[in-house]
Short mmCIF file of C-alpha atoms in Angstrom, two decimals:
data_model
loop_
_atom_site.label_atom_id
_atom_site.label_comp_id
_atom_site.label_asym_id
_atom_site.label_seq_id
_atom_site.Cartn_x
_atom_site.Cartn_y
_atom_site.Cartn_z
CA MET A 1 -24.08 6.36 24.46
CA SER A 2 -23.65 8.84 21.65
CA GLY A 3 -23.74 7.75 17.99
CA GLY A 4 -20.48 9.56 17.23
CA ARG A 5 -17.34 8.05 15.83
CA LYS A 6 -15.45 5.73 18.19
CA PRO A 7 -12.21 7.37 19.35
CA ARG A 8 -9.11 6.03 17.71
CA PRO A 9 -6.67 4.28 20.09
CA THR A 10 -3.60 6.40 20.82
CA PRO A 11 -0.38 4.53 19.97
CA ASN A 12 2.09 4.03 22.78
CA LEU A 13 5.25 4.85 20.87
CA SER A 14 7.62 5.03 23.79
CA ALA A 15 8.96 1.58 22.92
CA LEU A 16 9.90 2.91 19.50
CA THR A 17 11.41 6.23 20.48
CA SER A 18 13.11 5.63 23.84
CA PRO A 19 16.19 3.66 24.81
CA SER A 20 15.47 0.22 26.29
CA ASN A 21 17.32 -1.73 28.95
CA THR A 22 19.38 -3.43 26.25
CA GLY A 23 20.33 -0.25 24.45
CA PRO A 24 18.68 2.20 22.05
CA SER A 25 15.89 0.85 19.86
CA LEU A 26 16.57 0.56 16.16
CA LEU A 27 14.36 3.62 15.62
CA ILE A 28 16.95 5.82 17.22
CA SER A 29 19.96 3.79 16.18
CA GLY A 30 23.03 6.01 16.37
CA PHE A 31 21.77 8.20 19.22
CA THR A 32 22.92 7.93 22.80
CA ASP A 33 19.70 9.59 23.96
CA THR A 34 16.23 10.15 22.53
CA PRO A 35 16.53 13.17 20.18
CA GLN A 36 15.06 16.35 21.66
CA PRO A 37 14.47 18.74 18.76
CA ALA A 38 14.37 22.50 19.18
CA VAL A 39 11.18 24.29 18.09
CA GLU A 40 11.73 27.30 15.85
CA ASP A 41 9.85 29.51 13.36
CA VAL A 42 11.39 29.17 9.92
CA PRO A 43 10.52 30.61 6.44
CA VAL A 44 8.23 28.33 4.47
CA GLU A 45 10.36 28.67 1.31
CA GLN A 46 13.27 27.04 3.10
CA ILE A 47 11.31 23.82 3.73
CA THR A 48 11.48 21.16 1.00
CA PRO A 49 9.09 18.15 1.02
CA ARG A 50 10.80 14.78 0.56
CA ALA A 51 9.77 12.46 -2.32
CA THR A 52 9.37 9.62 0.18
CA GLN A 53 6.87 11.35 2.49
CA PRO A 54 4.54 8.70 4.04
CA ARG A 55 1.53 10.93 3.49
CA ARG A 56 0.73 11.42 -0.23
CA SER A 57 -2.97 12.33 -0.60
CA PHE A 58 -4.26 15.87 0.03
CA PRO A 59 -7.96 16.29 -0.77
CA GLU A 60 -8.70 19.85 -1.89
CA ALA A 61 -11.68 20.45 0.43
CA ALA A 62 -9.81 19.29 3.53
CA LEU A 63 -6.79 21.37 2.56
CA GLU A 64 -8.86 24.52 2.19
CA GLN A 65 -10.58 23.84 5.53
CA LEU A 66 -7.21 23.54 7.27
CA ALA A 67 -5.99 26.75 5.56
CA ALA A 68 -9.03 28.62 6.90
CA SER A 69 -8.28 27.30 10.42
CA ILE A 70 -4.64 28.35 10.13
CA ARG A 71 -5.68 31.88 9.08
CA THR A 72 -7.60 32.14 12.35
CA HIS A 73 -5.51 30.14 14.81
CA GLY A 74 -2.11 29.68 13.16
CA VAL A 75 -0.26 26.34 12.90
CA LEU A 76 -0.98 24.64 16.26
CA GLN A 77 1.22 21.55 15.79
CA PRO A 78 4.84 22.14 14.66
CA LEU A 79 6.09 20.45 11.56
CA ALA A 80 9.14 18.14 11.80
CA VAL A 81 12.15 18.98 9.66
CA LEU A 82 15.75 17.91 9.16
CA GLU A 83 18.30 20.69 9.08
CA ARG A 84 20.60 20.76 5.99
CA PRO A 85 22.87 23.42 4.55
CA GLY A 86 20.71 26.27 3.25
CA GLY A 87 17.38 24.96 4.42
CA TYR A 88 15.30 22.04 5.80
CA ASP A 89 13.99 18.74 4.55
CA LEU A 90 10.43 18.01 5.67
CA ILE A 91 10.05 14.92 7.86
CA ALA A 92 6.33 15.25 8.67
CA GLY A 93 3.61 17.87 8.20
CA GLU A 94 3.30 18.35 4.45
CA ARG A 95 -0.45 18.99 4.64
CA ARG A 96 0.11 21.73 7.29
CA LEU A 97 2.88 23.21 5.14
CA ARG A 98 0.66 23.36 2.06
CA ALA A 99 -2.26 24.82 4.03
CA ALA A 100 0.05 27.39 5.68
CA LYS A 101 1.27 28.56 2.27
CA ARG A 102 -2.36 28.73 1.07
CA ALA A 103 -3.24 30.79 4.16
CA GLY A 104 -0.51 33.27 3.37
CA LEU A 105 1.92 32.44 6.13
CA THR A 106 5.56 33.18 5.47
CA ARG A 107 6.90 31.35 8.55
CA VAL A 108 5.82 28.20 10.37
CA PRO A 109 6.79 26.51 13.65
CA VAL A 110 8.95 23.41 13.21
CA LYS A 111 10.76 20.80 15.30
CA VAL A 112 14.30 20.87 13.98
CA PHE A 113 16.19 17.55 13.94
CA LYS A 114 19.89 17.43 13.16
CA GLY A 115 22.33 14.77 11.99
CA LEU A 116 19.85 12.04 11.17
CA ASN A 117 20.53 9.48 8.42
CA GLU A 118 17.93 8.58 5.80
CA ALA A 119 16.74 5.50 7.66
CA GLN A 120 16.17 7.49 10.85
CA VAL A 121 14.31 10.21 8.89
CA ARG A 122 11.99 7.64 7.33
CA GLN A 123 11.32 6.03 10.75
CA LEU A 124 10.56 9.34 12.45
CA ALA A 125 8.35 10.35 9.52
CA ALA A 126 6.38 7.12 9.89
CA VAL A 127 5.95 7.55 13.62
CA GLU A 128 4.86 11.21 13.27
CA ASN A 129 2.35 10.42 10.51
CA LEU A 130 0.97 7.30 12.21
CA GLN A 131 -0.39 9.50 15.02
CA ARG A 132 -2.55 11.58 12.68
CA GLU A 133 -6.32 11.10 13.04
CA ASP A 134 -7.01 11.54 9.29
CA LEU A 135 -4.37 9.22 7.90
CA ASN A 136 -5.88 6.99 5.21
CA PRO A 137 -5.53 3.20 5.28
CA VAL A 138 -2.92 3.06 2.50
CA ASP A 139 -0.57 5.55 4.06
CA GLU A 140 -1.20 4.16 7.53
CA THR A 141 -0.21 0.69 6.33
CA ASP A 142 2.84 2.15 4.62
CA ALA A 143 3.86 3.91 7.83
CA ILE A 144 3.49 0.72 9.90
CA MET A 145 5.53 -1.21 7.37
CA ASP A 146 8.27 1.42 7.55
CA ILE A 147 8.35 1.12 11.32
CA LEU A 148 8.39 -2.70 11.21
CA ALA A 149 11.18 -2.76 8.62
CA ALA A 150 13.30 -0.48 10.82
CA GLU A 151 12.59 -2.26 14.10
CA LEU A 152 13.11 -5.72 12.67
CA ALA A 153 16.23 -4.67 10.70
CA LEU A 154 14.79 -5.88 7.41
CA PRO A 155 14.74 -4.28 3.94
CA ARG A 156 11.25 -3.01 3.18
CA GLU A 157 11.07 -5.06 0.00
CA GLU A 158 11.59 -8.30 1.98
CA LEU A 159 9.22 -7.48 4.82
CA SER A 160 5.91 -8.63 3.26
CA GLY A 161 7.22 -12.03 2.44
CA ARG A 162 8.66 -12.47 5.93
CA LEU A 163 5.41 -11.38 7.61
CA GLU A 164 3.34 -13.79 5.55
CA ARG A 165 5.74 -16.65 6.29
CA TRP A 166 5.70 -15.90 10.02
CA LYS A 167 1.90 -15.73 9.98
CA THR A 168 1.70 -19.17 8.35
CA LEU A 169 4.21 -20.51 10.90
CA ARG A 170 2.17 -19.04 13.82
CA MET A 171 -1.12 -20.43 12.45
CA LYS A 172 0.26 -23.92 11.91
CA ASP A 173 2.44 -24.06 15.01
CA PRO A 174 1.12 -21.65 17.72
CA ALA A 175 3.86 -22.68 20.17
CA LEU A 176 6.51 -22.01 17.49
CA GLY A 177 8.15 -25.34 18.33
CA ARG A 178 9.39 -25.77 14.74
CA ALA A 179 10.57 -22.14 14.40
CA THR A 180 14.27 -21.22 14.54
CA GLU A 181 15.57 -19.16 17.42
CA GLU A 182 15.86 -16.13 15.10
CA GLU A 183 12.23 -16.55 13.96
CA ARG A 184 10.95 -16.78 17.53
CA ALA A 185 12.88 -13.61 18.44
CA GLN A 186 11.52 -11.74 15.42
CA ILE A 187 7.94 -12.81 16.08
CA ALA A 188 8.29 -11.82 19.77
CA ARG A 189 9.51 -8.38 18.72
CA LEU A 190 6.68 -8.12 16.22
CA GLU A 191 4.11 -8.81 18.95
CA GLU A 192 5.75 -6.20 21.19
CA LEU A 193 5.64 -3.58 18.43
CA PHE A 194 1.94 -4.11 17.73
CA ARG A 195 1.12 -3.78 21.40
CA SER A 196 2.95 -0.42 21.39
CA LEU A 197 1.25 0.69 18.19
CA SER A 198 -2.23 -0.27 19.52
CA LYS A 199 -2.97 -1.85 16.16
CA GLY A 200 -4.41 -5.17 17.29
CA ASP A 201 -2.96 -8.55 16.39
CA TRP A 202 -0.14 -8.61 13.85
CA THR A 203 -1.56 -11.64 12.07
CA SER A 204 -4.77 -9.66 11.36
CA PHE A 205 -2.62 -6.86 9.96
CA VAL A 206 -0.90 -9.33 7.63
CA ALA A 207 -4.18 -10.86 6.53
CA ASN A 208 -6.29 -7.67 6.16
CA ARG A 209 -3.94 -4.73 5.61
CA LEU A 210 -1.04 -6.06 3.53
CA PRO A 211 -3.37 -6.77 0.54
CA ILE A 212 -4.04 -3.01 0.32
CA LEU A 213 -0.47 -2.40 -0.89
CA ARG A 214 -1.00 -4.86 -3.74
CA LEU A 215 -4.02 -3.04 -5.16
CA PRO A 216 -3.85 -1.75 -8.74
CA THR A 217 -2.83 1.93 -9.01
CA ASP A 218 -6.34 3.21 -9.68
CA LEU A 219 -7.78 1.50 -6.61
CA LEU A 220 -4.77 2.44 -4.48
CA GLU A 221 -5.28 6.14 -5.28
CA ALA A 222 -9.02 5.89 -4.70
CA VAL A 223 -8.42 4.55 -1.16
CA ARG A 224 -5.75 7.23 -0.56
CA SER A 225 -8.13 10.02 -1.57
CA GLY A 226 -11.01 8.62 0.51
CA ALA A 227 -13.15 7.94 -2.59
CA VAL A 228 -13.66 4.28 -1.57
CA GLU A 229 -13.11 2.16 1.54
CA TYR A 230 -10.24 -0.29 1.31
CA THR A 231 -12.49 -3.31 1.86
CA LYS A 232 -14.49 -2.28 -1.20
CA ALA A 233 -11.28 -1.69 -3.18
CA VAL A 234 -10.15 -5.24 -2.40
CA ALA A 235 -13.53 -6.54 -3.72
CA LEU A 236 -13.18 -4.47 -6.90
CA ARG A 237 -9.71 -5.84 -7.61
CA ARG A 238 -11.26 -8.98 -9.18
CA LEU A 239 -12.49 -6.97 -12.14
CA PRO A 240 -10.44 -5.78 -15.16
CA GLU A 241 -9.64 -2.04 -15.03
CA ALA A 242 -12.16 -1.09 -17.74
CA GLU A 243 -14.96 -2.90 -15.90
CA ARG A 244 -14.19 -1.60 -12.43
CA ALA A 245 -13.91 2.07 -13.48
CA ALA A 246 -17.67 2.54 -13.75
CA LEU A 247 -18.36 0.47 -10.64
CA LEU A 248 -15.76 2.43 -8.67
CA ALA A 249 -17.83 5.60 -9.13
CA GLU A 250 -20.84 3.88 -7.55
CA ALA A 251 -18.98 2.06 -4.79
CA GLY A 252 -19.25 4.88 -2.30
CA THR A 253 -23.03 4.57 -2.08
CA GLN A 254 -23.19 0.74 -2.09
CA SER A 255 -22.85 -1.59 0.86
CA LEU A 256 -19.90 -3.95 0.82
CA GLN A 257 -22.26 -6.94 0.46
CA ALA A 258 -24.04 -5.38 -2.51
CA LEU A 259 -20.77 -4.47 -4.16
CA ARG A 260 -19.40 -8.00 -3.76
CA LYS A 261 -22.56 -9.44 -5.36
CA GLU A 262 -22.23 -7.01 -8.28
CA VAL A 263 -18.55 -7.89 -8.73
CA ALA A 264 -19.43 -11.58 -8.71
CA ARG A 265 -22.22 -11.02 -11.27
CA ARG A 266 -19.90 -9.05 -13.60
CA THR A 267 -17.09 -11.57 -13.20
CA ALA A 268 -19.44 -14.44 -14.12
CA ALA A 269 -20.68 -12.46 -17.14
CA LEU A 270 -17.09 -11.80 -18.30
CA ASP A 271 -16.23 -15.49 -17.90
CA ALA A 272 -19.28 -16.50 -19.93
CA GLN A 273 -18.43 -13.95 -22.62
CA SER A 274 -14.85 -15.22 -22.79
CA GLU A 275 -16.09 -18.80 -23.14
CA SER A 276 -18.52 -17.74 -25.86
CA ASP A 277 -15.74 -15.92 -27.75
CA VAL A 278 -13.49 -18.98 -27.59
CA THR A 279 -16.35 -21.19 -28.86
CA ALA A 280 -17.10 -18.79 -31.74
CA LEU A 281 -13.42 -18.68 -32.71
CA TRP A 282 -13.15 -22.47 -32.65
CA GLU A 283 -16.28 -22.84 -34.83
CA THR A 284 -14.89 -20.28 -37.28
CA LEU A 285 -11.61 -22.14 -37.61
CA ARG A 286 -13.45 -25.41 -38.26
CA SER A 287 -15.85 -24.00 -40.82
CA PRO A 288 -15.86 -25.13 -44.52
CA ALA A 289 -15.12 -21.52 -45.59
CA MET A 290 -11.97 -21.41 -43.45
CA LYS A 291 -10.88 -24.82 -44.82
CA ARG A 292 -11.30 -23.50 -48.42
CA ARG A 293 -9.33 -20.38 -47.51
CA LEU A 294 -6.53 -22.52 -46.03
CA GLU A 295 -6.29 -24.59 -49.24
CA GLN A 296 -5.93 -21.39 -51.30
CA LEU A 297 -2.87 -20.23 -49.39
CA PRO A 298 0.63 -20.69 -50.86
CA GLU A 299 2.32 -23.91 -49.74
CA ASN A 300 4.66 -22.24 -47.23
CA GLU A 301 1.79 -20.26 -45.64
CA GLN A 302 -0.35 -23.41 -45.54
CA ALA A 303 2.38 -25.18 -43.60
CA ARG A 304 2.68 -22.29 -41.17
CA ALA A 305 -1.11 -22.07 -40.71
CA ARG A 306 -1.44 -25.81 -40.05
CA ALA A 307 1.41 -25.65 -37.52
CA LEU A 308 -0.33 -22.78 -35.68
CA LEU A 309 -3.67 -24.59 -35.71
CA GLY A 310 -2.03 -27.71 -34.40
CA GLU A 311 -0.40 -25.73 -31.58
CA LEU A 312 -3.72 -24.07 -30.75
CA SER A 313 -5.58 -27.36 -30.68
CA GLY A 314 -2.91 -28.83 -28.38
CA LEU A 315 -3.08 -25.87 -26.02
CA LEU A 316 -6.87 -26.06 -25.78
CA GLN A 317 -6.71 -29.80 -25.10
CA GLY A 318 -3.92 -29.46 -22.53
CA SER A 319 -1.15 -31.06 -24.56
CA PRO A 320 0.68 -28.39 -26.60
CA ALA A 321 2.14 -29.60 -29.89
CA PRO A 322 5.93 -29.73 -29.97
CA THR A 323 7.61 -26.73 -31.56
CA LYS A 324 9.88 -27.45 -34.51
CA ARG A 325 13.41 -26.32 -34.02
#
């Protein structure tokens, strides 16, 4: 057996892009048949990337490598575009478009879709991008979430909460005896989708992949660019931004176990420092010098200072002093 990289499972997307026995899937809602786009060569200046492209990270070295390949072999896989008056909106293939421009091409092959609404464009973009070998974990998770939102007919902003609730329901009640009919239907559809996507169990996706989308911006971009693995980014999330910046630069050469130990050590040190700072502040406030300074204040400032000290004492002891109205 070779020591090479294990081949990535190929998603079976027919369930997402073909009509079913009960009518078209939500992915092609509004079509009477699966769309069959024409393939044409179009000028690159007529293609406009969309702001909501699922793929967002384009490492410079990889882009130059693709440009070199395009100079030799051309664009082997057509881009996907939506026809509009005067040009085309890009659905999928922004990296190929950028590399083609860098390689000096003036025209590129594209699959031209017509008459799609915004929801259908986003769904097709997600499906197209999900099949890329080099898609990073952040954009892959985003693409899967776009597909799930479309197929389950849910707004994207509500989807994470629903998935987590269904996961808790499944874990506590595997037979779904306490679930509503609608919940059982949605979970059944969810399981069907993950079988088609070849992405394993949906509860594992909820537990292990959804947290990626909650990462702070610096860690999210590091995962997108390939600078750090997402499991390491999740470990680094425990640290404040200033602390994790230096550790982020070293994370690529550390094992996950070593990184977690270092994060735990730094977190403990920060907690100890915080406790020390609070103790020092408390001792300062109780010192004779501070008492003398308080007595030297004008009467109105003394009253205000005593009220603030009383409120602080109450907060630290778990019983905040009442605020005067």
